[in-house]
Amino acid sequence: RDDLVTGVQTCALPIFEDAFGYVRIKGEITGFRPHSSGHFYFSLQENEYVISAICFKNLANLINFKVENGLEVVASGRITTYGNRSNYQIVVEKLEIAGIGAILEMIEKRRQKLHKEGIFDEIHKKSLPVFPKKIGVITSKTGSVIEDIKHRINDRFPLHLVVYNAAMQGNKVIDDVISGIKYFNNLHDNQKPDIIIIARGGGSFEDLLPFNDEQIVRAVFDSQIAIISAIGHETDITLIDYVADVRAPTPTAAAEIATPILQDMKLAINNLAKNLNIFSRSLLSDMLSDLNKKFCLLTSPKRHLDNISDKMEYFFDKITTIIMTKFDQDNKKLNFLTMPKNILINKIEHDSIININLYEKINSNCQEVLFRKEKDLL
């Protein structure tokens, strides 16, 4: 039934259960209690009307979205009673999301809340290594996604790939993905992957819903290893894409983002080697040309010694000339000193007479002065 029945006439319990048969009830999940046995216990509420619900483990495992309070669903199953009490409940055999609009509104509120916390800020994004040695992949080992990733990586840049097997659909997705992130982060440093890829192929809105879970978002944020999210197709956006360090439009694209192309690297190295060889040859040629120019400007040792010899000979001649000139001058003075004896005696006698006369004249003058002074005193 599409509407919750609010009034029922008194009747025997088996008759009551048989009267309704298989029903569909729309309502909001409240009081959700997952049991350790795997059963789900909750209530369905619409306005003031409430009915209890139970979903047994074998059917709960088939639900492909996270069951939580506030989710509007359509439950299909049988109406039954509980013991001898007048309590009615629906035994859920199928659970579907009632309205995508309500779910999108819930996801948007969650996104805004996490955004305010700064979890999506670019400052927290970790850079991907250029040449990773090991990549960890969280996905299903049996799906086509892991084969696509392996094939792409082997074509581009073969390396060590570690796969953590996780459910990518159903109510185990959240626990498995979080466990995978923690597993890789808790490995010893020499065993940790350089990058983690979380990947699954396309799917329905319900299939991708677990990747909007707050617990997964926080687990990705707390990872010390860079994470690439590759959930669904290019148009599928989940909250995990906002928090991941890099978002890939597809799992194959994630493999391409995580690895360089080995052939391109080899080609680049070869081109670099060629350019280096050309540059080295050109540089060596320029250096040799410059050396030849400088060599041409150099004087040979013999010529250099000849120049030194010429300068020494010039200075020797100049010194010799100076010495000979000085010698001539001194010789003339010596010749003057070696004049004849009679001439020398006559010169001495002449000078003596001059000196005597000078003495007498000075003495006479002195006597005259003394006489005048003495007279003045009297």
Short mmCIF file of N, CA, C and O in Angstrom, two decimals, residues 129-135 149-161 194-195 254-266 269:
data_model
loop_
_atom_site.label_atom_id
_atom_site.label_comp_id
_atom_site.label_asym_id
_atom_site.label_seq_id
_atom_site.Cartn_x
_atom_site.Cartn_y
_atom_site.Cartn_z
N PRO A 129 53.57 12.10 -6.38
CA PRO A 129 54.96 11.92 -6.81
C PRO A 129 55.04 11.75 -8.32
O PRO A 129 54.16 11.15 -8.94
N VAL A 130 56.10 12.29 -8.92
CA VAL A 130 56.25 12.21 -10.38
C VAL A 130 56.56 10.79 -10.82
O VAL A 130 56.03 10.31 -11.82
N PHE A 131 57.40 10.09 -10.05
CA PHE A 131 57.79 8.72 -10.40
C PHE A 131 57.46 7.79 -9.22
O PHE A 131 58.34 7.45 -8.43
N PRO A 132 56.21 7.38 -9.10
CA PRO A 132 55.84 6.48 -7.99
C PRO A 132 56.46 5.10 -8.17
O PRO A 132 56.67 4.64 -9.29
N LYS A 133 56.79 4.48 -7.04
CA LYS A 133 57.32 3.11 -7.08
C LYS A 133 56.24 2.08 -6.79
O LYS A 133 56.35 0.94 -7.22
N LYS A 134 55.25 2.49 -6.01
CA LYS A 134 54.19 1.55 -5.63
C LYS A 134 52.87 2.31 -5.55
O LYS A 134 52.82 3.43 -5.03
N ILE A 135 51.81 1.69 -6.04
CA ILE A 135 50.47 2.29 -5.99
C ILE A 135 49.52 1.31 -5.32
O ILE A 135 49.50 0.12 -5.65
N ILE A 149 42.77 -0.71 -14.72
CA ILE A 149 43.87 0.03 -14.09
C ILE A 149 45.19 -0.70 -14.30
O ILE A 149 46.21 -0.08 -14.66
N LYS A 150 45.20 -2.02 -14.09
CA LYS A 150 46.43 -2.80 -14.29
C LYS A 150 46.93 -2.66 -15.73
O LYS A 150 48.13 -2.43 -15.96
N HIS A 151 46.02 -2.81 -16.67
CA HIS A 151 46.39 -2.75 -18.08
C HIS A 151 46.98 -1.39 -18.44
O HIS A 151 48.00 -1.30 -19.13
N ARG A 152 46.34 -0.34 -17.94
CA ARG A 152 46.80 1.02 -18.28
C ARG A 152 48.17 1.31 -17.66
O ARG A 152 49.04 1.90 -18.32
N ILE A 153 48.35 0.89 -16.43
CA ILE A 153 49.64 1.14 -15.77
C ILE A 153 50.75 0.34 -16.42
O ILE A 153 51.87 0.86 -16.63
N ASN A 154 50.49 -0.90 -16.77
CA ASN A 154 51.51 -1.72 -17.43
C ASN A 154 51.91 -1.15 -18.78
O ASN A 154 53.05 -1.27 -19.21
N ASP A 155 50.96 -0.54 -19.48
CA ASP A 155 51.27 0.09 -20.77
C ASP A 155 52.11 1.35 -20.60
O ASP A 155 52.97 1.64 -21.44
N ARG A 156 51.85 2.07 -19.55
CA ARG A 156 52.48 3.38 -19.38
C ARG A 156 53.78 3.31 -18.57
O ARG A 156 54.82 3.80 -19.01
N PHE A 157 53.68 2.72 -17.37
CA PHE A 157 54.82 2.79 -16.44
C PHE A 157 54.73 1.61 -15.47
O PHE A 157 54.23 1.75 -14.36
N PRO A 158 55.18 0.43 -15.87
CA PRO A 158 55.05 -0.76 -15.01
C PRO A 158 55.67 -0.55 -13.64
O PRO A 158 56.80 -0.05 -13.52
N LEU A 159 54.91 -0.87 -12.60
CA LEU A 159 55.39 -0.73 -11.23
C LEU A 159 54.64 -1.71 -10.33
O LEU A 159 53.78 -2.46 -10.78
N HIS A 160 54.96 -1.67 -9.05
CA HIS A 160 54.34 -2.57 -8.07
C HIS A 160 52.94 -2.05 -7.73
O HIS A 160 52.79 -0.93 -7.26
N LEU A 161 51.93 -2.88 -7.97
CA LEU A 161 50.54 -2.51 -7.72
C LEU A 161 49.99 -3.41 -6.61
O LEU A 161 50.06 -4.64 -6.71
N ASP A 194 53.00 4.90 -2.70
CA ASP A 194 53.19 6.35 -2.88
C ASP A 194 51.87 7.06 -3.17
O ASP A 194 51.74 8.25 -2.91
N ILE A 195 50.91 6.31 -3.71
CA ILE A 195 49.60 6.86 -4.07
C ILE A 195 48.54 5.80 -3.78
O ILE A 195 48.80 4.61 -3.93
N ALA A 254 42.52 7.69 -13.72
CA ALA A 254 43.29 7.70 -12.47
C ALA A 254 44.65 7.05 -12.67
O ALA A 254 45.67 7.53 -12.15
N ALA A 255 44.67 5.94 -13.40
CA ALA A 255 45.94 5.27 -13.70
C ALA A 255 46.86 6.17 -14.52
O ALA A 255 48.08 6.19 -14.32
N GLU A 256 46.28 6.94 -15.43
CA GLU A 256 47.07 7.86 -16.25
C GLU A 256 47.59 9.03 -15.43
O GLU A 256 48.73 9.49 -15.63
N ILE A 257 46.77 9.53 -14.51
CA ILE A 257 47.20 10.64 -13.66
C ILE A 257 48.33 10.20 -12.73
O ILE A 257 49.26 10.97 -12.46
N ALA A 258 48.26 8.97 -12.26
CA ALA A 258 49.23 8.48 -11.26
C ALA A 258 50.59 8.14 -11.84
O ALA A 258 51.58 8.10 -11.11
N THR A 259 50.66 7.90 -13.15
CA THR A 259 51.92 7.42 -13.73
C THR A 259 52.32 8.24 -14.96
O THR A 259 51.47 8.68 -15.73
N PRO A 260 53.61 8.41 -15.15
CA PRO A 260 54.08 9.02 -16.41
C PRO A 260 54.10 7.95 -17.50
O PRO A 260 53.85 6.77 -17.24
N ILE A 261 54.38 8.35 -18.72
CA ILE A 261 54.48 7.41 -19.84
C ILE A 261 55.95 7.07 -20.03
O ILE A 261 56.77 7.94 -20.35
N LEU A 262 56.30 5.81 -19.83
CA LEU A 262 57.70 5.40 -19.91
C LEU A 262 58.30 5.68 -21.28
O LEU A 262 59.44 6.15 -21.39
N GLN A 263 57.55 5.41 -22.35
CA GLN A 263 58.07 5.63 -23.70
C GLN A 263 58.34 7.12 -23.93
O GLN A 263 59.34 7.49 -24.55
N ASP A 264 57.43 7.95 -23.45
CA ASP A 264 57.64 9.39 -23.59
C ASP A 264 58.87 9.84 -22.82
O ASP A 264 59.63 10.73 -23.27
N MET A 265 59.09 9.24 -21.64
CA MET A 265 60.26 9.58 -20.85
C MET A 265 61.54 9.18 -21.57
O MET A 265 62.51 9.93 -21.61
N LYS A 266 61.53 7.97 -22.16
CA LYS A 266 62.71 7.52 -22.91
C LYS A 266 62.99 8.44 -24.09
O LYS A 266 64.14 8.80 -24.37
N ILE A 269 64.42 11.65 -22.82
CA ILE A 269 65.82 11.48 -22.42
C ILE A 269 66.73 11.41 -23.64
O ILE A 269 67.82 12.00 -23.66
#
